[in-house]
Amino acid sequence: MSRRTHFPGRAFRDADAGRSGSRIVLKGWLRSVRALRASEERRRLGEERLALALDSGVEGIWDSNLANGTIWMSERWLARLGYAVDAIEARQPMDHIVHAGDRERLTLAMAEHVRGLTSTCECEHRVVCRDGTSFWVLTRGRVVERDRTGRALRAVGTQIDITHRHEAEARAEYLALHDDLTGLPNRRLLRHRLDRVVMRPREGRSTVAVLTCDLDGFKTVNDTLGHSGGDRLLRIVADRLLQAVGDGGTVARIGGDEFALVLEGLTGPDEADAVAGHVIAVLGAPIEIDGMVVEIGVGIGAAMMPSEAITVDDLLRRADIALYEAKTIGRDTYRLFEPALAARHSSRHLLAFDMKEAIRRGDFFLVYQPVIDLVTDRVTSFEALMRWHHPERGLISPGEFIPVAEETGLIVSLGAWALAEACREAMTWPDEIRVAVNVSTVQFQHDLERSVSSALDGASLSTDRLKLEVTESALMRDPEGVVATLHRLRALGVKIALDDFGTGYSSLSYLRRFPFDKIKIDRAFIKDIAEPDAAAIVRAVVGLGERLGMGIVAEGVETTEQLELVRSEGCDEVQGFLFSRPLPANEVAAYLKSRRVSAAA
Ligand code: C2E
Ligand code: CA
Ligand code: CA
C-alpha cells in the first residue's frame, strides 16, 4: 500500500526500538538473524499502528518531504477531497489542494516554523476538492526530521475541517456589518469601505463621491401604513437605489430613512450629478404598498473626494452639509458640497451632524434640579434638564444644542426620549414628587400627546406626576392648536407650567388663554429683584397668578437676599443654585435625604 511504503515514518520506528530494545540480548550470528527479524517485526508493528492512527480520529494526516516537495496524505482525507489514493503524491499537491488565495499565507506559516520562529505551524485556509468546490481547514504541523546542518527534511501534521466554524463566524460578521431589514451594508461597513477608499492612492484621474440621501415623506408612510408598511417601503427604496447605482458603487443604509451611496471610478462631479438626478427620478416613481400608492421624495447631498487628505468623518460631514442645504431648498433636491457651504454651515450644522450620531450612541442624559415649596420647605418636584456629553467637545449645554435640534427636527426624537427617561427616573422617587420636562414648540407639531402617553405608559408613572414646561413661543406660533393640545394633555391629568415668563412679548394675554398650573418667572427678573421695576413686575405676576389660581415659581434664585425678596413678594416655589444645581440622576436620593435631615435638625 502506497501509504506504508512512501514515508516509512522514522519517528515511529525509533520509538519502538526504545521500548523493545531490552529483548535484544543474543550474541553472534544468531543475534544478528534475530535482530533482523525483530527489526522487521518492529517495522511491521509500527506501520500497523500508524495505519490504525490514520484511519481513526483525525480526518486528515499529511507527511511532507520538504526536500523534494512531495506530500503524502491519508487515504480518508484524499477521499474527502475527491482524489484517488495515488493521485496526489509525487506531484506538487500544494498547487492543487490549497486554494490559490491562501497559498502564500500557508507557505509563510510553514517557512516561519521551519526557521524555528514558531513551535508548530498553524494556518487556516481553504482546500480545493477535485470537483472544484472548496472548504475551510485548519492545518497544523511540525518538522520531525532535520539533517546535520539543521535543514528541515520532513514535516508531519493534520488537517481538520473547520467549515462550520467559519460559516458561523462569517454569519456573525455579516450581521454586524449589514442592516437587518434591507440586507444593505450598515454605517459600520460603509465606514470600513470608505476607510479603504480614503487611504488608497488616487488612480489616475478617477475620483470618488459620497452621496447621502434622506427620504422626504417617509414618516407619513410609516404613520399611515404602520411599521410593516414602512419596512416594505424601505426595502423597495433599497432595491431601487441598488439598481440606480449599478456595479460601480456601494449602497448603505445609515439610519432610519437615510441611505448613503459611494460611487467609485468617476471622472468628475458631472457623473455624481447624473447619478443623483437618476436616484431622484427612480425614487419619485409611485410605489404600491398594500394596494395603496405612495409617493416619496429624496434630498441628496454629495461630496467629492478632494485632492488633499481627508478623514472619513470629514467626507461624510461634507456630504451631510450638502444634504442639509438640499433639504432646506426643498423636496427632491440635490446639492454638491463646496467650501462656501461649509463656511455658511459653521459649527452649528456640524453640531447637527454630530447630534444624529449622539442620539444613536446615547450620549444625551438628563440632570434634575429641585423645586422647593416656600411654605413647607419641601421639594415638590425636579426639573429635568438635558445635557450632551460630546466625545470631543465635552459637555454641551442645552442653550447651544436645543436650537439646533429644533431647527433640524431632531428635537422630536430627542424630546420623546427625554420624556420617557424622565418618567422612568421619577418612578424611583417618593410618590409626592413630580418631574417637570421642558417641551419645545416643534414637538407640538409632531404628536406631542403620543410621546407623552407612551412615556407615561412605558414608565407606569401616574399622569399627575408629570409636569410639562412650555414657553410663550409655543403659544405664539399656533395659539389654537397648542391650546387645544394642552387642554387634552391636562384632561389626562398632566400638569402644565408656563416657562420663562416675562421674556416674551405679550405674556399677560397668554395667561388668559389657558389655565396653567404654574407660572415660572424668568431668571432675569429674579436677578434684578432688588430693583424696584423688577420687583413691581414680580408683584404684578404674583397678583395675577393668585387671581387665576396659578402657582408662582421663581427661577434662578442664587442668594439668600433674593430668596427673602421672592418670599416677601409672595412666590410659592423657588428653584436655583442657592438650593441646588441640577443633579445627576444618581444624586437625587441623597439630596432628598440630606434635606430631610436638615429639616429635622
Ligand atoms: P429653563 O427651562 O429656563 O431651565 C432653567 C435653566 O436655568 C437651566 O439651564 C438651569 O441650569 C439654569 N439655572 C437654574 N438655576 C439657576 C441659577 O440659580 N442661576 C443660573 N444662572 N442658572 C440657573 P440649562 O440646564 O442650561 O437649560 C437651559 C435651557 O435649555 C432651559 O431653560 C430650557 O429652555 C432648555 N432645555 C433644557 N433641557 C431641555 C429639554 O429636555 N427639552 C427642551 N425642549 N428644552 C430644554
Ligand atoms: Ca424649564
Ligand atoms: Ca425657565
XYZ file of C-alpha atoms in Angstrom, residues 20-480:
461
model
C 11.629 -3.267 22.931
C 15.409 -2.809 22.993
C 15.911 -4.915 26.176
C 14.779 -8.029 24.369
C 17.810 -7.936 22.106
C 20.264 -9.995 24.143
C 21.727 -12.740 21.922
C 25.203 -12.670 20.535
C 26.847 -13.737 17.264
C 25.077 -14.617 14.024
C 22.059 -15.820 15.925
C 21.846 -12.416 17.393
C 22.063 -10.712 14.033
C 19.394 -13.000 12.480
C 17.093 -12.447 15.386
C 17.864 -8.785 15.373
C 16.894 -8.621 11.737
C 13.637 -10.438 12.434
C 12.946 -8.269 15.405
C 13.575 -5.152 13.445
C 11.195 -6.316 10.705
C 8.656 -7.155 13.326
C 9.006 -3.694 14.830
C 8.676 -2.107 11.466
C 5.524 -4.098 10.776
C 4.065 -3.181 14.145
C 4.958 0.454 13.654
C 3.334 0.537 10.277
C 0.192 -1.137 11.522
C -0.050 1.294 14.388
C 0.405 4.170 12.012
C -2.288 2.794 9.716
C -4.575 2.476 12.703
C -3.874 6.050 13.784
C -4.552 7.276 10.314
C -7.866 5.543 9.997
C -9.211 6.604 13.364
C -9.773 10.096 14.789
C -8.417 12.988 12.833
C -9.670 13.333 9.316
C -6.557 14.438 7.572
C -2.953 13.440 8.153
C -0.128 14.570 5.942
C 3.513 13.841 5.759
C 5.646 16.051 3.651
C 9.088 15.574 2.227
C 10.471 19.065 2.431
C 13.493 18.197 0.355
C 11.619 17.281 -2.813
C 8.268 18.931 -2.122
C 6.190 15.751 -2.350
C 3.493 15.097 0.138
C 1.642 12.062 1.309
C -1.895 12.253 2.581
C -4.078 9.809 4.464
C -6.479 7.855 2.354
C -9.613 9.082 4.012
C -8.617 12.684 3.571
C -7.826 12.150 -0.081
C -11.243 10.580 -0.497
C -12.821 13.561 1.235
C -11.110 15.806 -1.288
C -12.304 13.605 -4.108
C -8.907 12.258 -5.181
C -7.869 8.690 -5.810
C -5.322 7.398 -3.338
C -2.312 7.747 -5.593
C -3.410 10.782 -7.466
C -1.644 13.353 -5.354
C 1.664 12.010 -4.246
C 4.885 12.705 -6.020
C 3.271 15.768 -7.519
C 3.286 19.225 -6.065
C -0.016 18.915 -4.228
C 0.153 22.352 -2.656
C -0.641 23.720 -6.052
C -3.703 21.537 -6.367
C -5.197 21.328 -2.963
C -4.511 24.627 -1.275
C -6.728 27.418 -2.520
C -4.734 29.837 -4.671
C -5.776 32.777 -2.496
C -4.385 31.144 0.640
C -1.159 29.575 -0.622
C 1.039 32.483 0.266
C -0.250 32.513 3.832
C 0.290 28.793 4.335
C 3.765 28.929 2.799
C 4.656 31.794 5.096
C 3.370 29.979 8.193
C 5.390 26.917 7.256
C 8.507 28.956 6.497
C 8.313 30.639 9.903
C 8.013 27.300 11.611
C 10.881 25.784 9.640
C 13.047 28.731 10.678
C 12.199 27.943 14.275
C 10.065 31.033 14.875
C 7.010 29.001 15.893
C 6.755 25.719 17.780
C 4.015 24.477 15.454
C 2.891 25.600 12.051
C -0.774 26.594 12.172
C -2.827 28.066 9.377
C -6.499 28.368 8.471
C -7.042 28.159 4.755
C -9.255 26.746 2.076
C -8.648 23.473 0.280
C -9.934 22.763 -3.186
C -11.597 19.435 -3.950
C -11.174 17.672 -7.208
C -14.617 18.870 -8.349
C -13.524 22.471 -7.843
C -15.504 23.115 -4.638
C -13.594 24.323 -1.633
C -13.884 24.319 2.138
C -12.037 25.677 5.161
C -9.478 23.650 7.105
C -7.075 24.155 9.929
C -3.647 22.810 9.059
C -1.274 22.019 11.895
C 2.163 20.526 11.512
C 5.640 20.214 12.809
C 9.130 19.476 11.455
C 10.114 15.989 12.634
C 13.394 15.488 10.869
C 16.385 17.707 10.115
C 19.786 16.908 8.635
C 23.043 17.506 10.438
C 23.174 21.120 9.265
C 19.714 21.689 10.703
C 17.950 21.771 7.340
C 14.353 20.589 7.705
C 13.749 17.346 5.805
C 10.335 16.257 6.816
C 7.189 17.611 8.440
C 4.032 15.807 9.502
C 0.710 17.154 10.610
C -3.056 17.185 10.428
C -5.846 18.969 8.636
C -9.311 19.358 10.091
C -12.462 20.692 8.522
C -13.462 23.994 10.148
C -16.118 24.981 7.641
C -18.898 25.142 10.225
C -16.965 27.406 12.496
C -16.006 29.601 9.581
C -19.571 29.821 8.405
C -20.770 30.799 11.881
C -18.081 33.449 12.130
C -18.806 34.753 8.692
C -22.518 34.919 9.509
C -21.879 36.846 12.730
C -19.629 39.220 10.888
C -22.203 39.687 8.188
C -24.891 40.526 10.710
C -22.664 43.053 12.445
C -21.987 44.846 9.209
C -25.350 44.780 7.498
C -28.751 46.232 8.024
C -31.273 43.567 9.018
C -34.159 44.990 7.122
C -32.660 45.632 3.695
C -29.517 43.491 3.821
C -27.538 46.556 2.742
C -24.201 47.401 4.352
C -24.760 49.407 7.519
C -22.944 52.507 8.734
C -20.045 50.461 10.116
C -19.393 48.668 6.884
C -19.765 51.909 4.955
C -17.078 53.404 7.155
C -14.789 50.391 6.639
C -15.155 50.701 2.896
C -14.646 54.443 2.959
C -11.604 53.973 5.135
C -10.095 51.885 2.370
C -11.103 54.366 -0.304
C -9.677 57.296 1.634
C -6.356 55.538 2.244
C -5.912 54.380 -1.320
C -3.735 56.448 -3.607
C -5.774 58.140 -6.337
C -5.687 56.110 -9.521
C -5.130 58.413 -12.428
C -7.930 60.910 -12.744
C -10.700 58.749 -11.372
C -12.418 60.024 -8.303
C -14.936 59.017 -5.665
C -18.158 60.626 -4.492
C -20.215 60.030 -1.373
C -23.903 60.827 -1.599
C -26.118 60.885 1.473
C -29.830 60.563 0.842
C -32.657 61.378 3.196
C -36.205 60.446 2.234
C -38.966 63.030 2.237
C -42.348 61.869 3.404
C -41.225 58.596 4.951
C -42.744 59.447 8.305
C -46.168 59.934 6.738
C -45.986 56.485 5.164
C -44.958 54.983 8.488
C -47.802 56.740 10.269
C -50.481 55.788 7.758
C -49.378 52.286 6.758
C -47.790 51.225 10.026
C -44.327 49.889 10.616
C -44.662 46.915 8.310
C -45.678 49.278 5.506
C -42.713 51.475 6.352
C -40.415 48.450 6.273
C -41.725 47.417 2.885
C -41.138 50.896 1.559
C -37.545 50.898 2.799
C -36.875 47.586 1.079
C -38.249 48.901 -2.174
C -36.139 52.048 -1.830
C -33.082 49.863 -1.192
C -33.755 47.873 -4.374
C -34.254 50.974 -6.442
C -31.056 52.509 -5.126
C -29.084 49.356 -5.923
C -30.397 49.397 -9.448
C -29.718 53.078 -9.879
C -26.135 52.772 -8.725
C -25.295 49.549 -10.542
C -21.942 47.843 -10.223
C -19.908 50.996 -9.837
C -20.941 51.754 -6.291
C -21.995 50.815 -2.822
C -25.392 51.455 -1.259
C -25.619 51.519 2.532
C -28.440 52.194 4.957
C -27.120 54.520 7.606
C -30.219 55.463 9.531
C -33.996 55.096 9.642
C -34.707 56.683 6.287
C -31.155 57.617 5.417
C -29.009 55.938 2.822
C -25.515 56.575 1.548
C -24.047 55.860 -1.856
C -20.363 55.575 -2.623
C -19.557 55.979 -6.297
C -16.101 54.969 -7.438
C -14.221 55.433 -10.671
C -15.928 58.714 -11.579
C -14.326 61.159 -13.967
C -15.757 64.192 -12.193
C -18.705 65.797 -10.395
C -20.891 65.630 -13.521
C -21.201 61.894 -13.134
C -22.223 62.248 -9.490
C -24.809 64.825 -10.602
C -26.150 62.383 -13.139
C -26.470 59.555 -10.612
C -28.182 61.892 -8.133
C -30.643 63.009 -10.789
C -31.351 59.409 -11.669
C -31.865 58.481 -7.998
C -34.354 61.332 -7.541
C -36.233 60.126 -10.611
C -36.399 56.436 -9.659
C -37.377 57.079 -6.051
C -40.012 59.556 -7.221
C -41.853 56.889 -9.203
C -45.048 55.795 -7.385
C -44.677 52.864 -5.001
C -47.511 50.464 -4.305
C -47.831 49.078 -0.797
C -50.851 47.090 0.359
C -52.897 48.368 -2.561
C -52.050 51.964 -1.712
C -49.947 54.101 -3.977
C -47.474 56.231 -2.072
C -45.029 58.796 -3.303
C -41.882 59.815 -1.584
C -39.134 62.262 -2.350
C -35.473 62.376 -1.523
C -32.915 65.016 -0.625
C -29.340 64.261 -1.693
C -26.083 65.809 -0.598
C -22.798 64.840 -2.215
C -19.126 65.308 -1.513
C -16.337 64.517 -3.938
C -13.127 63.077 -2.589
C -10.835 66.112 -2.509
C -7.236 66.007 -3.728
C -5.966 66.702 -0.232
C -6.036 64.106 2.540
C -9.372 63.826 4.303
C -10.813 61.642 7.042
C -13.899 59.519 6.518
C -15.713 61.608 9.118
C -14.949 64.813 7.288
C -16.003 63.345 3.982
C -19.352 62.210 5.427
C -19.734 65.557 7.160
C -19.309 67.349 3.862
C -21.960 65.193 2.246
C -24.226 65.906 5.208
C -23.701 69.650 4.958
C -24.681 69.448 1.303
C -27.685 67.300 2.266
C -28.728 69.865 4.833
C -28.597 72.530 2.127
C -30.612 70.358 -0.206
C -33.259 69.772 2.448
C -33.631 73.470 3.161
C -34.085 74.206 -0.527
C -36.944 71.743 -0.819
C -38.086 68.292 -1.813
C -36.234 66.224 -4.417
C -33.180 68.424 -4.369
C -29.542 67.598 -4.905
C -26.617 69.653 -3.673
C -22.902 69.132 -4.135
C -20.606 70.194 -1.332
C -18.418 73.214 -1.898
C -16.209 75.005 0.619
C -18.505 78.047 0.680
C -21.241 75.825 2.103
C -19.021 74.767 4.965
C -18.386 78.359 5.940
C -22.096 79.048 5.922
C -22.756 75.993 7.992
C -20.188 76.781 10.629
C -20.163 74.867 13.846
C -23.936 74.879 14.291
C -24.547 72.495 11.499
C -21.628 70.339 12.299
C -23.292 70.038 15.652
C -26.424 68.813 13.904
C -24.352 66.170 12.166
C -22.803 65.041 15.435
C -26.185 65.077 17.105
C -27.559 62.332 14.917
C -24.670 60.096 15.875
C -25.026 61.113 19.512
C -28.699 60.138 19.579
C -27.773 56.748 18.175
C -24.967 56.321 20.652
C -26.950 57.564 23.649
C -24.658 60.468 24.545
C -27.520 62.554 25.929
C -28.540 62.438 29.559
C -30.749 64.306 31.989
C -29.898 66.166 35.175
C -32.501 67.141 37.754
C -32.887 70.433 39.593
C -35.124 70.566 42.669
C -38.044 72.987 43.051
C -38.841 73.866 46.662
C -42.101 74.930 48.302
C -41.547 78.107 50.304
C -44.236 77.295 52.855
C -43.409 73.700 53.664
C -39.709 73.998 52.709
C -40.004 70.650 50.945
C -39.016 69.537 47.457
C -42.152 69.420 45.308
C -40.569 68.463 42.008
C -37.417 68.161 39.959
C -36.969 69.796 36.585
C -35.285 67.525 34.054
C -32.630 69.370 32.071
C -30.859 67.855 29.150
C -27.121 67.506 28.763
C -24.988 66.270 25.919
C -21.737 64.528 26.544
C -19.863 65.155 23.290
C -16.932 62.791 22.657
C -14.589 65.602 21.606
C -16.078 68.787 22.967
C -17.096 67.548 26.391
C -20.309 68.715 27.985
C -22.506 70.866 25.746
C -25.312 72.904 27.284
C -28.882 72.843 26.002
C -28.667 76.545 25.206
C -26.355 75.533 22.378
C -27.843 72.309 21.097
C -31.611 72.706 21.657
C -31.937 75.434 18.981
C -30.034 73.210 16.521
C -32.197 70.232 17.431
C -35.300 72.351 16.849
C -34.064 73.628 13.532
C -33.299 70.154 12.232
C -36.345 68.455 13.695
C -34.144 66.178 15.780
C -35.858 67.642 18.853
C -38.835 65.394 18.115
C -36.985 62.179 18.897
C -34.755 63.829 21.468
C -37.783 65.288 23.271
C -39.607 61.964 23.209
C -36.536 60.330 24.680
C -36.333 62.981 27.446
C -39.982 62.436 28.341
C -39.564 58.684 28.577
C -36.310 58.909 30.508
C -37.613 61.496 32.996
C -40.778 59.474 33.693
C -38.716 56.346 34.258
C -36.434 58.178 36.662
C -39.354 59.739 38.580
C -40.615 56.243 39.329
C -37.620 55.830 41.633
C -38.558 58.921 43.702
C -41.106 59.321 46.536
C -44.689 59.435 45.214
C -45.372 63.053 46.108
C -42.503 64.377 43.977
C -43.248 65.398 40.399
C -40.975 65.587 37.399
C -41.012 68.606 35.077
C -39.966 68.196 31.459
C -39.339 71.043 29.025
C -41.106 70.710 25.697
C -40.247 72.601 22.597
C -42.658 74.278 20.188
C -41.633 71.885 17.426
C -42.808 68.911 19.469
C -46.358 70.255 19.392
C -46.373 69.871 15.636
C -45.243 66.265 15.894
C -47.679 64.434 18.056
C -46.566 65.537 21.481
C -49.545 63.766 23.005
C -48.367 60.423 21.758
C -44.849 60.910 23.125
C -46.326 61.938 26.471
C -48.670 58.971 26.763
C -46.072 56.481 25.670
C -43.580 57.921 28.190
C -46.137 57.676 30.986
C -47.245 54.191 29.969
C -43.719 52.990 29.429
C -42.735 54.002 32.952
C -46.152 53.317 34.560
C -45.939 56.777 36.076
C -49.141 58.283 37.387
C -50.145 61.091 34.969
C -50.411 63.789 37.645
C -46.731 63.359 38.496
C -45.667 64.738 35.126
C -45.420 68.468 34.533
C -44.710 69.926 31.116
C -42.974 73.268 30.825
C -43.958 75.213 27.727
C -42.848 78.659 26.639
C -44.796 81.514 25.199
C -43.229 80.963 21.828
C -45.189 77.726 21.503
C -48.407 79.636 22.086
C -47.406 82.365 19.712
C -46.787 80.145 16.774
C -50.090 78.290 16.739
C -52.278 79.540 19.587
C -55.401 77.491 18.824
